[in-house]
Amino acid sequence: MIWLLWRRHRVALVILTALILGLGAAFFVAGLVTRAVFPAELLGRCTEQDWPQWNCGLSPDDPAAVYLRTTHYAFTLVTFLPILTSVFLAIPAFAGEYQSGTARWGLTQGVSRDRWFLAQAAAVLLPTLAWCVILQLGIQFWLGPVREEVGLSPYGGMSVNPLGLPMATLFLAATGLFTGAWLRRTSPAIAVTVIGSYLILFANALLRPWYLPPVVAEANTVPGGAGSQVRIWPTDPAGTEISWIHAADLAAQHAPAGEQDLDPYYAEAGIRIWVSYHPEERIWLLNLIEAGILFALTALCLFGAWQLVRRRG
């Protein structure tokens, strides 16, 4: 049965594995380049706002800067791993088998439905997990020097961190298995998977800042880079929240005529700036909460797919 699964999925497995290995190797080489060409005192420039920030003190035409800039662009490809895995590997595992009729043939050859389901699911989920590990090894090695020197969070964006990326990828893979077993047609399953899963991930992103109650403090008391900012707002001298336009009008009354930078005059106008944020030490907990939500959704999709395979002819 392993040979049959390999023949069925070999094209997707080979192409996706080559893509993942290529990206992982690119990030690994970027990590080596960073360690080789950047003195410690220049690493901090990687986080400054001067554009382009990833030149990190090098000339924009320097080959190392060009390569690292290209790597940053390639980093966006990582966010496509979940949908690529779902469309090209997970959905055909069930929808393709049912649509072509090979599922019925296989189930009449003495293979139980439970065994067939487990084999198909394993052929999707195990490579998916391996790809995520390879990518994360490369990404974390690449980000390592900058993180060590300037105190960057080791988690990157929530969607590509060591917990978020694997769980999002496994979730979309499980969603593809479920829609494939449910609809039994590849094209409808792709449409439902893409739309449904991304609606869920979008809703999850909206809820993300509220997994835990944010800490509220005055903006000038919060250290730079202190975790994840949720919201920032001004209040008037009476402590009532006001709009930024109103705050600017009040500050302008204390500024010289024609002054464009009003930030130094907010305090003179009695305006206080507040920020709600999650401290850096919460990042792992927030990641664990999100991973737990995605794990539960993944388990639910797999259970639903298993029941569909068992109960439908």
Coordinates of N, CA and C in Angstrom, one line a residue, residues 83-166:
I83 N -1.5 26.5 2.0 CA -2.4 26.3 0.9 C -1.9 25.4 -0.2
L84 N -0.6 25.5 -0.4 CA 0.0 24.6 -1.4 C -0.1 23.1 -0.9
T85 N 0.2 22.9 0.3 CA 0.1 21.5 0.8 C -1.4 21.0 0.7
S86 N -2.3 21.9 1.1 CA -3.7 21.5 1.0 C -4.2 21.2 -0.4
V87 N -3.9 22.1 -1.3 CA -4.4 21.9 -2.7 C -3.8 20.8 -3.5
F88 N -2.4 20.7 -3.3 CA -1.7 19.7 -4.2 C -1.5 18.3 -3.5
L89 N -1.7 18.2 -2.2 CA -1.5 16.9 -1.6 C -2.7 16.5 -0.8
A90 N -3.3 17.3 0.1 CA -4.3 16.8 1.0 C -5.6 16.6 0.2
I91 N -6.1 17.5 -0.6 CA -7.4 17.4 -1.3 C -7.4 16.2 -2.2
P92 N -6.3 16.0 -3.1 CA -6.3 14.8 -3.9 C -6.3 13.5 -3.2
A93 N -5.8 13.5 -1.9 CA -5.8 12.2 -1.2 C -7.1 11.6 -1.1
F94 N -8.2 12.3 -0.9 CA -9.5 11.7 -0.8 C -10.4 12.1 -2.0
A95 N -10.4 13.4 -2.3 CA -11.3 13.8 -3.5 C -10.8 13.2 -4.8
G96 N -9.5 13.2 -5.0 CA -9.0 12.6 -6.2 C -9.2 11.1 -6.3
E97 N -9.1 10.4 -5.1 CA -9.3 9.0 -5.1 C -10.8 8.6 -5.4
Y98 N -11.7 9.4 -4.8 CA -13.1 9.1 -5.0 C -13.5 9.5 -6.4
Q99 N -13.0 10.6 -6.9 CA -13.4 11.1 -8.3 C -12.9 10.1 -9.3
S100 N -11.7 9.6 -9.2 CA -11.2 8.6 -10.2 C -11.7 7.2 -10.0
G101 N -12.3 6.9 -8.9 CA -12.8 5.6 -8.7 C -11.8 4.6 -8.0
T102 N -10.6 5.1 -7.8 CA -9.6 4.2 -7.2 C -9.9 3.9 -5.7
A103 N -10.6 4.8 -5.1 CA -11.0 4.5 -3.7 C -11.9 3.3 -3.6
R104 N -12.9 3.2 -4.4 CA -13.7 2.0 -4.4 C -13.0 0.7 -4.7
W105 N -12.0 0.9 -5.7 CA -11.2 -0.3 -6.0 C -10.4 -0.8 -4.8
G106 N -9.8 0.2 -4.2 CA -8.9 -0.1 -3.0 C -9.7 -0.7 -1.9
L107 N -10.9 -0.3 -1.7 CA -11.7 -0.8 -0.5 C -12.3 -2.1 -0.8
T108 N -12.2 -2.6 -2.1 CA -12.7 -3.9 -2.4 C -11.6 -4.9 -2.4
Q109 N -10.3 -4.5 -2.1 CA -9.2 -5.4 -2.1 C -8.8 -5.9 -0.7
G110 N -9.7 -5.9 0.2 CA -9.4 -6.4 1.5 C -8.8 -5.3 2.4
V111 N -8.8 -4.1 2.0 CA -8.3 -3.0 2.9 C -9.4 -2.4 3.6
S112 N -9.4 -2.4 4.9 CA -10.4 -1.8 5.7 C -10.5 -0.3 5.5
R113 N -11.6 0.3 5.8 CA -11.8 1.8 5.6 C -10.9 2.5 6.6
D114 N -10.8 2.0 7.8 CA -9.9 2.6 8.8 C -8.5 2.6 8.4
R115 N -8.0 1.5 7.9 CA -6.6 1.4 7.4 C -6.4 2.3 6.2
W116 N -7.4 2.4 5.3 CA -7.2 3.2 4.1 C -7.2 4.7 4.6
F117 N -8.0 5.1 5.5 CA -8.0 6.5 6.0 C -6.7 6.8 6.6
L118 N -6.2 5.9 7.5 CA -5.0 6.2 8.2 C -3.8 6.3 7.2
A119 N -3.8 5.5 6.2 CA -2.7 5.5 5.3 C -2.7 6.8 4.5
Q120 N -3.9 7.2 4.0 CA -4.0 8.4 3.2 C -3.7 9.7 4.1
A121 N -4.2 9.7 5.3 CA -3.9 10.8 6.2 C -2.4 10.9 6.5
A122 N -1.8 9.8 6.8 CA -0.4 9.8 7.1 C 0.5 10.2 6.0
A123 N 0.1 9.8 4.7 CA 0.8 10.2 3.5 C 0.8 11.8 3.3
V124 N -0.2 12.4 3.9 CA -0.3 13.9 3.8 C 0.3 14.6 5.0
L125 N 0.0 14.1 6.2 CA 0.4 14.8 7.4 C 1.8 14.7 7.8
L126 N 2.4 13.5 7.6 CA 3.8 13.3 8.0 C 4.8 14.1 7.1
P127 N 4.6 14.1 5.8 CA 5.5 15.0 5.0 C 5.2 16.5 5.3
T128 N 4.0 16.8 5.6 CA 3.7 18.2 5.9 C 4.5 18.6 7.2
L129 N 4.5 17.8 8.2 CA 5.2 18.1 9.4 C 6.7 18.2 9.2
A130 N 7.2 17.3 8.3 CA 8.6 17.3 8.0 C 9.0 18.6 7.3
W131 N 8.2 19.0 6.4 CA 8.5 20.3 5.7 C 8.5 21.5 6.6
C132 N 7.6 21.5 7.5 CA 7.5 22.6 8.5 C 8.8 22.6 9.3
V133 N 9.3 21.5 9.7 CA 10.5 21.4 10.6 C 11.7 21.9 9.7
I134 N 11.8 21.5 8.5 CA 12.9 21.9 7.6 C 12.9 23.5 7.5
L135 N 11.7 24.0 7.2 CA 11.6 25.4 7.0 C 12.0 26.2 8.3
Q136 N 11.5 25.7 9.4 CA 11.7 26.4 10.7 C 13.2 26.4 11.1
L137 N 13.9 25.3 10.8 CA 15.3 25.2 11.1 C 16.1 26.3 10.3
G138 N 15.7 26.4 9.0 CA 16.4 27.4 8.2 C 16.0 28.8 8.6
I139 N 14.8 29.1 8.9 CA 14.3 30.4 9.3 C 14.9 30.9 10.6
Q140 N 14.9 30.0 11.6 CA 15.4 30.4 12.9 C 17.0 30.5 12.9
F141 N 17.7 29.8 12.0 CA 19.1 30.0 11.9 C 19.4 31.3 11.2
W142 N 18.6 31.7 10.2 CA 18.7 32.9 9.5 C 18.5 34.1 10.5
L143 N 17.5 34.0 11.3 CA 17.1 35.2 12.2 C 18.0 35.2 13.5
G144 N 18.7 34.1 13.7 CA 19.5 34.0 15.0 C 20.4 35.1 15.3
P145 N 21.3 35.6 14.4 CA 22.3 36.6 14.8 C 21.6 37.9 15.2
V146 N 20.6 38.3 14.4 CA 19.9 39.6 14.7 C 19.2 39.5 16.0
R147 N 18.5 38.4 16.2 CA 17.7 38.2 17.5 C 18.6 38.3 18.7
E148 N 19.8 37.6 18.6 CA 20.7 37.6 19.7 C 21.3 39.0 20.0
E149 N 21.5 39.8 19.0 CA 22.2 41.1 19.2 C 21.2 42.2 19.7
V150 N 20.0 42.2 19.1 CA 19.1 43.3 19.4 C 17.9 42.9 20.1
G151 N 17.8 41.6 20.6 CA 16.7 41.2 21.4 C 15.4 41.0 20.7
L152 N 15.5 40.6 19.4 CA 14.2 40.4 18.7 C 13.5 39.2 19.2
S153 N 12.2 39.2 19.1 CA 11.4 38.0 19.5 C 11.8 36.8 18.5
P154 N 12.0 35.6 19.1 CA 12.4 34.5 18.2 C 11.2 33.9 17.5
Y155 N 10.1 34.5 17.5 CA 8.9 33.9 17.0 C 8.5 34.4 15.6
G156 N 9.1 35.6 15.2 CA 8.7 36.2 14.0 C 7.2 36.5 14.0
G157 N 6.6 36.6 12.9 CA 5.2 36.8 12.8 C 4.4 35.6 13.4
M158 N 3.2 35.9 13.9 CA 2.5 34.8 14.5 C 2.2 33.7 13.5
S159 N 2.1 34.0 12.2 CA 1.7 33.0 11.2 C 2.9 32.2 10.7
V160 N 4.1 32.6 11.0 CA 5.3 31.8 10.5 C 6.2 31.5 11.7
N161 N 5.8 31.5 12.9 CA 6.6 31.2 14.0 C 6.7 29.7 14.2
P162 N 7.6 29.2 15.1 CA 7.8 27.7 15.2 C 6.5 26.9 15.6
L163 N 5.5 27.6 16.1 CA 4.3 26.9 16.4 C 3.2 27.2 15.4
G164 N 3.1 28.5 15.0 CA 2.0 28.9 14.1 C 2.1 28.3 12.8
L165 N 3.3 28.3 12.1 CA 3.4 27.7 10.8 C 3.0 26.3 10.7
P166 N 3.6 25.4 11.6 CA 3.2 24.0 11.5 C 1.7 23.8 11.7

